[in-house]
């Protein structure tokens, strides 16, 4: 469980996060939703310390992250996995080398055990026979899978995914979403997913936090989201004509 | 300017904090020696041979019809190469080649979030990415300087013989005449300072890129320009300290 208490973050004179408090629950996929530029990425990167917050506190299962020194943070980061928007695979390394990388750096496993672990993770994301390929040779969906495998190779307690299905076709997007959700439940991880995609929300949103211009505007479950009377949220949820039509038809049929 | 310097110092502090796993750093350093060092031998040889030739010919034509003995041309070419060319000129050329390479590589990793990915694994990205480059350059650039000295002096000899500007015997006598071994020490000390400047300054600009491909290009230009200026500044200071 990750507890965020009243964090704010500015870049120069631009305040991007304003007094956000939120709890991300263990064993669940916690979604942060909002329009592009609303501050989702900054919020996620602030929680993991890639951005320094200006004020507030962040607790990872009770451990105060903001107060930690560099070494302690590095130790805690070994319990985290992160999936970046552009996958952020290391270009000069093969798929296998990318996934084994954190193990080479920190693990005391033997070489065979490491390979076994890497293959386990690659199989888990349904990516066999790609071990020797380079990131440049992979499709967008395959890159995301490798990135997920790399993120889970150290058995993280916390998993962060920044727009995991951006740039993917809708079908592949759902596959990736479900993969993240399955892994979350299977290994009992505290998972946080940034997205602006309502399909993801409906698919995997066990807990949903809505950010509007750097302010936490609403939180609830994917079922509550459709019936909320929060105007900002409704603007976001029913932004597409398709969604509006469905809502209107539903409203009609209920009368 | 001052804030740049402050951020540079903070980065260097992170670069030189205790490495996570020595074996991995060693492997990276070997890779960088190949990438930054071995791959620069070609350009150093080509440039040194031509500059050696030009220095010899120019000295020869400037001394036309004078009473000065011809072997002094060999001596002048040798000292120019040892004192200034093989350290500072080669340093400036490497600032262009190696500096832009480092800044764009690290800058690209920054904008594609690969640096964030390293940090998220609990790795000190500054140290992991930059320290092997600094060590590789400090270790290998002195060899490049020595190669440049040998090849440059050889280039002068070729020019002398091919154009008939002076005889092989005069040149060879000249390059042995009044030889000051300390000049080589002086050149190698300068080279080590330059190696540090080139790698750390261009890495600094790459590491702090914000934005996209355009900014990576800008960072790479800045890395080259500022390393070059600092090399020249360092040249003045070290010359004053070591030769005055
Ligand atoms: N490193 C940065 N420096 C300055 N401004 C930033 C930085 N990162 C993000 N921002 C600004 O913060 C706001 C929120 O960005 P972001 O969190 O990336 O939005 P999104 O919800 O699309 O992920 C944007 O206005 C962006 O310009
Ligand atoms: Mg974003």
XYZ file of C-alpha atoms and ligand atoms in Angstrom:
527
model
C 0.000 0.000 0.000
C 1.249 3.458 -0.893
C -0.078 6.467 0.970
C 0.411 9.886 -0.587
C -0.230 12.799 1.751
C -0.767 16.290 0.487
C 2.007 16.471 -2.102
C 2.613 19.495 -4.311
C 5.025 19.968 -7.155
C 5.957 22.984 -9.265
C 8.378 23.560 -12.094
C 9.533 27.148 -11.802
C 6.393 29.227 -11.522
C 4.126 26.503 -12.937
C 2.383 24.453 -10.247
C 1.684 21.030 -11.698
C 0.415 19.117 -8.642
C -1.704 20.791 -6.000
C -2.092 19.157 -2.573
C -2.785 15.645 -3.739
C -3.617 12.971 -1.158
C -4.412 9.456 -2.250
C -4.005 5.857 -1.155
C -2.984 3.167 -3.628
C -4.099 -0.251 -2.503
C -2.200 -3.496 -2.388
C -3.095 -6.292 -4.798
C -5.168 -3.944 -6.927
C -4.696 -1.990 -10.116
C -4.988 1.641 -9.067
C -5.651 3.906 -12.039
C -4.750 7.556 -12.373
C -6.824 9.048 -15.150
C -7.033 12.510 -16.666
C -6.481 14.401 -19.888
C -3.040 14.810 -21.434
C -1.099 17.422 -19.532
C -3.182 17.078 -16.373
C -0.170 15.891 -14.380
C -0.430 12.084 -14.339
C 3.180 11.469 -15.275
C 4.445 14.117 -12.871
C 2.361 12.552 -10.088
C 3.719 9.077 -10.779
C 7.307 10.282 -11.064
C 6.900 12.287 -7.856
C 5.676 9.211 -5.994
C 8.763 7.239 -7.040
C 11.139 10.166 -6.466
C 12.140 10.803 -10.082
C 10.762 14.266 -9.332
C 11.423 15.787 -5.907
C 8.147 16.931 -4.322
C 7.958 20.462 -2.896
C 5.916 19.380 0.121
C 3.964 16.427 1.460
C 4.786 12.854 2.410
C 4.792 9.484 0.649
C 4.683 6.202 2.569
C 5.508 2.818 1.036
C 3.910 0.414 3.520
C 4.664 2.886 6.258
C 8.165 3.817 5.126
C 8.539 7.554 4.598
C 10.105 7.877 1.141
C 10.506 11.663 1.024
C 12.698 11.672 4.136
C 15.001 8.897 2.903
C 18.584 9.462 1.777
C 19.927 8.365 -1.606
C 21.095 4.920 -0.466
C 17.840 4.076 1.279
C 15.884 5.191 -1.749
C 18.017 3.013 -3.989
C 17.253 0.058 -1.722
C 13.520 0.769 -1.778
C 13.585 1.212 -5.573
C 14.667 -2.411 -5.861
C 11.163 -3.241 -4.639
C 9.647 -1.183 -7.449
C 9.183 -1.890 -11.116
C 8.284 0.742 -13.650
C 6.923 0.601 -17.150
C 7.629 3.815 -19.064
C 5.477 5.379 -21.727
C 8.007 4.738 -24.499
C 9.097 1.403 -22.932
C 12.605 2.838 -22.258
C 14.371 -0.382 -23.213
C 18.145 -0.106 -23.515
C 18.769 0.166 -27.264
C 22.150 -1.493 -27.294
C 21.023 -4.593 -25.401
C 18.994 -7.588 -26.573
C 15.637 -8.492 -25.066
C 17.287 -11.016 -22.766
C 20.037 -8.591 -21.727
C 17.440 -5.918 -21.004
C 15.463 -8.190 -18.714
C 18.495 -9.680 -16.978
C 20.013 -6.231 -16.435
C 18.667 -5.557 -12.917
C 19.714 -9.060 -11.849
C 23.269 -8.560 -13.137
C 23.440 -5.396 -11.119
C 22.107 -6.658 -7.812
C 21.264 -10.321 -7.609
C 23.469 -13.012 -6.121
C 21.840 -15.740 -8.224
C 24.025 -17.960 -10.357
C 24.092 -17.285 -14.091
C 21.752 -20.245 -14.730
C 19.257 -19.096 -12.130
C 19.215 -15.634 -13.666
C 18.534 -17.001 -17.148
C 15.785 -19.167 -15.710
C 14.200 -16.170 -14.007
C 14.436 -14.120 -17.214
C 12.784 -16.856 -19.242
C 10.073 -17.213 -16.624
C 9.294 -13.489 -16.884
C 9.374 -13.485 -20.677
C 7.030 -16.485 -20.760
C 4.774 -14.742 -18.274
C 4.321 -11.865 -20.747
C 3.870 -14.395 -23.572
C 7.065 -13.495 -25.347
C 9.008 -16.603 -26.226
C 11.724 -16.887 -28.872
C 12.532 -13.184 -28.835
C 15.485 -13.389 -26.420
C 18.141 -12.470 -28.944
C 16.282 -9.656 -30.716
C 17.122 -5.974 -30.231
C 14.466 -3.396 -29.249
C 14.698 -1.864 -32.730
C 13.399 -5.141 -34.154
C 10.278 -5.303 -31.971
C 6.746 -3.991 -32.475
C 5.259 -1.535 -29.979
C 3.293 -4.257 -28.211
C 6.332 -6.518 -27.936
C 8.406 -3.664 -26.492
C 5.783 -3.153 -23.793
C 5.914 -6.845 -22.968
C 9.685 -6.775 -22.630
C 9.395 -3.683 -20.466
C 6.862 -5.448 -18.238
C 9.129 -8.487 -17.990
C 12.025 -6.215 -17.016
C 9.850 -4.421 -14.473
C 8.822 -7.649 -12.711
C 12.130 -9.522 -12.889
C 13.134 -8.469 -9.370
C 9.757 -9.506 -7.905
C 8.584 -5.976 -7.162
C 6.083 -5.091 -4.453
C 5.127 -1.958 -6.334
C 4.525 -1.625 -10.060
C 4.173 1.695 -11.880
C 2.894 1.881 -15.447
C 2.838 5.178 -17.326
C 0.324 4.988 -20.181
C 1.012 1.292 -20.813
C -1.154 1.181 -23.923
C -0.282 4.464 -25.583
C 0.583 3.912 -29.218
C -0.991 0.449 -29.353
C -4.012 -0.670 -31.343
C -7.125 -1.228 -29.187
C -6.828 -5.009 -29.162
C -3.168 -5.098 -28.172
C -3.908 -2.370 -25.632
C -6.455 -4.580 -23.891
C -4.053 -7.525 -23.890
C -1.376 -5.385 -22.204
C -3.897 -3.988 -19.705
C -5.051 -7.462 -18.772
C -1.500 -8.679 -18.462
C -0.781 -5.927 -15.950
C -3.961 -6.719 -14.055
C -3.225 -10.479 -13.954
C 0.316 -9.927 -12.749
C -0.945 -7.562 -10.073
C -3.302 -10.177 -8.633
C -0.994 -13.123 -9.152
C 1.907 -11.582 -7.217
C -0.163 -9.336 -4.929
C 1.511 -6.122 -6.135
C 0.487 -2.537 -5.450
C 0.059 -1.387 -9.031
C -0.477 2.148 -10.289
C -1.426 2.755 -13.905
C -1.633 6.120 -15.670
C -4.056 6.260 -18.536
C -6.353 8.540 -20.487
C -8.048 5.570 -22.097
C -11.590 4.805 -20.895
C -11.283 1.272 -22.281
C -8.538 0.579 -19.751
C -10.634 2.054 -16.991
C -13.521 -0.259 -17.784
C -11.218 -3.236 -18.231
C -8.961 -3.059 -15.153
C -9.904 -0.022 -13.012
C -10.370 -1.425 -9.518
C -9.626 1.911 -7.955
C -9.720 5.062 -10.063
C -8.333 8.505 -9.248
C -9.234 11.378 -11.551
C -6.755 14.256 -11.894
C -7.847 17.553 -13.365
C -5.207 20.249 -13.879
C -3.055 18.937 -11.056
C -5.887 18.551 -8.561
C -7.399 15.270 -7.419
C -10.945 15.805 -8.489
C -12.614 12.474 -7.881
C -11.913 8.913 -6.756
C -13.956 5.739 -6.855
C -14.384 2.446 -8.716
C -14.975 1.813 -12.401
C -18.653 1.205 -11.716
C -19.155 4.449 -9.840
C -17.467 6.391 -12.603
C -20.439 6.165 -14.971
C -22.960 7.411 -12.468
C -20.946 10.196 -10.902
C -22.340 13.713 -10.968
C -18.887 15.316 -11.032
C -18.946 17.581 -14.099
C -15.218 17.535 -14.774
C -15.243 13.761 -14.597
C -18.260 13.468 -16.873
C -16.601 15.754 -19.409
C -13.677 13.381 -19.445
C -15.588 10.107 -19.389
C -18.105 11.115 -22.017
C -15.691 13.013 -24.220
C -16.272 10.765 -27.232
C -19.448 10.819 -29.282
C -19.715 7.079 -28.918
C -19.801 7.321 -25.135
C -22.343 10.162 -25.278
C -24.619 8.141 -27.565
C -24.446 5.118 -25.289
C -25.234 7.249 -22.246
C -28.194 8.886 -23.994
C -29.563 5.557 -25.189
C -29.209 4.124 -21.680
C -30.920 7.147 -20.178
C -33.727 6.730 -22.732
C -34.233 3.068 -21.981
C -34.476 3.731 -18.263
C -37.397 6.117 -18.637
C 26.572 30.111 -15.769
C 27.080 29.711 -12.009
C 24.039 27.479 -11.707
C 25.478 25.361 -14.518
C 28.710 25.044 -12.593
C 26.836 24.131 -9.424
C 24.827 21.469 -11.217
C 28.013 20.171 -12.822
C 29.620 19.769 -9.394
C 26.558 17.976 -8.033
C 26.624 15.621 -11.011
C 30.328 14.915 -10.503
C 29.671 14.189 -6.840
C 27.112 11.585 -7.898
C 29.439 10.197 -10.571
C 32.199 9.584 -8.043
C 30.122 8.063 -5.271
C 30.662 4.400 -4.515
C 29.797 2.130 -7.475
C 27.187 -0.594 -7.001
C 28.919 -3.534 -8.533
C 32.550 -3.326 -9.496
C 32.406 -6.074 -12.115
C 29.691 -4.335 -14.110
C 31.619 -1.058 -14.048
C 34.763 -2.778 -15.207
C 32.927 -4.335 -18.145
C 31.449 -0.964 -19.079
C 34.856 0.703 -18.885
C 36.327 -1.848 -21.266
C 33.432 -1.231 -23.647
C 34.039 2.527 -23.491
C 37.748 2.106 -24.151
C 36.754 0.468 -27.395
C 33.983 2.917 -28.154
C 35.750 6.158 -27.265
C 39.415 5.184 -27.552
C 40.094 2.496 -30.134
C 37.567 4.028 -32.501
C 39.457 7.326 -32.381
C 42.830 5.927 -33.422
C 42.048 6.298 -37.130
C 41.182 9.973 -37.022
C 44.138 10.740 -34.763
C 46.538 9.045 -37.183
C 45.185 10.779 -40.268
C 45.193 14.230 -38.726
C 48.567 13.820 -37.065
C 50.300 12.708 -40.236
C 49.049 15.716 -42.191
C 49.644 18.295 -39.480
C 53.140 16.908 -38.928
C 53.789 17.351 -42.629
C 52.368 20.871 -42.728
C 54.311 22.032 -39.672
C 57.536 20.803 -41.246
C 56.870 22.440 -44.608
C 55.748 25.744 -43.128
C 58.761 25.949 -40.869
C 60.952 25.201 -43.855
C 59.437 27.984 -46.004
C 59.554 30.506 -43.180
C 63.256 29.874 -42.798
C 63.986 30.207 -46.520
C 67.307 31.787 -47.379
C 68.326 32.249 -43.794
C 71.545 31.153 -42.154
C 69.773 28.888 -39.665
C 70.855 25.228 -39.996
C 68.204 23.013 -41.599
C 68.148 20.438 -38.824
C 66.452 23.039 -36.635
C 63.367 22.492 -38.782
C 63.192 18.940 -37.448
C 63.609 20.271 -33.932
C 60.867 22.877 -34.391
C 58.443 20.357 -35.862
C 59.176 17.939 -33.005
C 58.668 20.523 -30.283
C 55.500 21.916 -31.821
C 54.066 18.432 -32.024
C 55.147 17.417 -28.523
C 54.238 20.642 -26.776
C 51.003 21.649 -28.351
C 49.725 19.646 -31.264
C 49.480 16.101 -29.912
C 47.881 17.198 -26.680
C 45.802 20.304 -27.337
C 44.951 19.952 -31.032
C 44.172 16.266 -30.597
C 42.168 17.204 -27.495
C 40.081 19.629 -29.516
C 39.511 17.043 -32.220
C 38.444 14.475 -29.632
C 36.165 17.056 -28.039
C 34.416 17.164 -31.400
C 34.280 13.441 -31.978
C 34.003 11.907 -28.519
C 32.230 14.859 -26.886
C 29.366 14.937 -29.364
C 29.100 11.170 -29.198
C 28.796 11.179 -25.392
C 26.377 14.098 -25.188
C 24.047 12.689 -27.815
C 24.143 9.146 -26.430
C 23.347 10.244 -22.885
C 20.894 12.890 -24.093
C 19.026 10.283 -26.106
C 18.861 8.045 -23.046
C 17.490 10.962 -21.058
C 14.645 11.853 -23.413
C 13.659 8.217 -23.963
C 13.492 7.742 -20.161
C 16.250 5.126 -20.156
C 18.007 7.132 -17.431
C 14.804 7.106 -15.370
C 14.619 3.350 -15.955
C 18.139 2.938 -14.528
C 17.234 5.059 -11.505
C 14.106 2.985 -10.946
C 16.193 -0.166 -10.779
C 18.057 1.405 -7.872
C 21.114 2.192 -9.977
C 23.063 5.440 -9.665
C 22.588 6.393 -13.318
C 25.106 9.229 -13.243
C 27.847 6.978 -12.024
C 26.868 4.019 -14.182
C 26.751 6.031 -17.401
C 29.510 8.587 -16.888
C 32.229 7.082 -14.686
C 33.259 4.371 -17.190
C 33.579 7.031 -19.900
C 35.750 9.279 -17.744
C 37.999 6.427 -16.679
C 38.245 5.039 -20.201
C 39.272 8.411 -21.604
C 41.743 9.194 -18.831
C 43.299 5.792 -19.326
C 43.322 5.676 -23.105
C 43.771 9.265 -24.358
C 47.452 9.346 -23.302
C 47.997 6.480 -25.756
C 46.278 8.506 -28.452
C 48.608 11.414 -27.668
C 51.675 9.190 -27.929
C 50.412 7.718 -31.195
C 49.842 11.245 -32.457
C 53.398 12.280 -31.497
C 54.994 9.362 -33.280
C 52.821 9.625 -36.362
C 53.106 13.431 -36.519
C 56.878 13.358 -36.422
C 56.793 10.634 -39.043
C 54.502 12.799 -41.205
C 57.054 15.603 -41.013
C 59.768 13.250 -42.187
C 57.647 12.053 -45.123
C 56.976 15.664 -46.146
C 60.630 16.572 -45.857
C 61.783 13.664 -47.987
C 58.978 13.743 -50.565
C 59.224 17.478 -51.259
C 62.960 17.607 -50.786
C 62.480 20.480 -48.324
C 65.290 19.071 -46.260
C 67.211 15.844 -46.174
C 66.216 12.816 -44.188
C 69.484 13.059 -42.293
C 68.908 16.710 -41.298
C 65.379 15.944 -40.125
C 66.395 12.919 -38.115
C 69.308 14.785 -36.583
C 66.922 17.664 -35.761
C 64.315 15.585 -34.024
C 66.994 14.150 -31.718
C 68.722 17.434 -31.058
C 68.270 19.058 -27.653
C 65.430 16.749 -26.712
C 63.594 17.614 -23.479
C 61.836 14.497 -22.106
C 59.774 16.667 -19.777
C 57.800 17.925 -22.788
C 56.258 14.482 -23.069
C 55.281 14.449 -19.402
C 53.808 17.912 -19.860
C 51.784 16.784 -22.889
C 50.502 13.668 -21.106
C 49.463 15.627 -18.023
C 47.532 18.009 -20.256
C 45.955 15.048 -22.055
C 44.652 13.605 -18.796
C 43.048 16.919 -17.852
C 41.542 17.248 -21.328
C 40.167 13.701 -21.177
C 38.375 14.567 -17.955
C 37.027 17.832 -19.398
C 35.757 16.267 -22.623
C 33.966 13.340 -21.020
C 32.540 15.085 -17.966
C 31.422 18.304 -19.665
C 29.739 16.627 -22.623
C 28.159 14.055 -20.300
C 26.852 16.934 -18.204
C 25.089 18.500 -21.176
C 23.675 15.160 -22.285
C 22.501 14.198 -18.814
C 20.517 17.400 -18.353
C 18.698 17.441 -21.686
C 15.014 18.312 -21.481
C 12.683 17.962 -24.416
C 13.247 16.090 -27.657
C 15.634 15.299 -30.468
C 16.287 18.976 -31.175
C 17.493 19.551 -27.624
C 19.736 16.506 -27.852
C 21.380 18.106 -30.883
C 21.801 21.363 -28.992
C 23.268 19.586 -25.981
C 25.767 17.882 -28.220
C 26.844 21.211 -29.726
C 27.125 22.773 -26.282
C 29.161 19.846 -25.029
C 31.665 20.284 -27.849
C 31.863 24.086 -27.594
C 32.278 24.221 -23.827
C 34.756 21.354 -23.680
C 36.820 23.105 -26.351
C 36.836 26.410 -24.507
C 37.731 24.702 -21.232
C 40.521 22.771 -22.930
C 42.086 26.005 -24.148
C 41.687 27.615 -20.745
C 43.227 24.577 -19.092
C 46.076 24.744 -21.632
C 46.957 28.275 -20.576
C 46.836 27.425 -16.877
C 48.842 24.197 -17.110
C 51.433 25.811 -19.379
C 51.926 28.595 -16.878
C 52.171 26.103 -14.013
C 54.429 23.544 -15.692
C 56.660 25.442 -18.090
C 57.021 28.898 -16.585
N 10.302 18.362 -16.298
C 9.325 19.278 -16.453
N 9.616 20.589 -16.401
C 8.644 21.514 -16.535
N 7.355 21.244 -16.723
C 6.999 19.951 -16.782
C 7.964 18.896 -16.657
N 7.318 17.715 -16.755
C 6.022 18.022 -16.946
N 5.818 19.352 -16.956
C 4.520 20.016 -17.116
O 3.619 19.435 -16.225
C 2.319 19.323 -16.799
C 1.803 17.922 -16.632
O 2.564 17.041 -17.422
P 2.381 15.471 -17.409
O 2.390 14.981 -16.011
O 3.407 14.914 -18.315
O 0.938 15.269 -18.031
P 0.219 13.896 -18.364
O -1.013 13.888 -17.530
O -0.122 13.953 -19.807
O 1.145 12.780 -18.041
C 2.451 19.772 -18.226
O 1.926 21.073 -18.328
C 3.925 19.771 -18.478
O 4.267 20.810 -19.360
Mg 2.010 11.420 -19.276
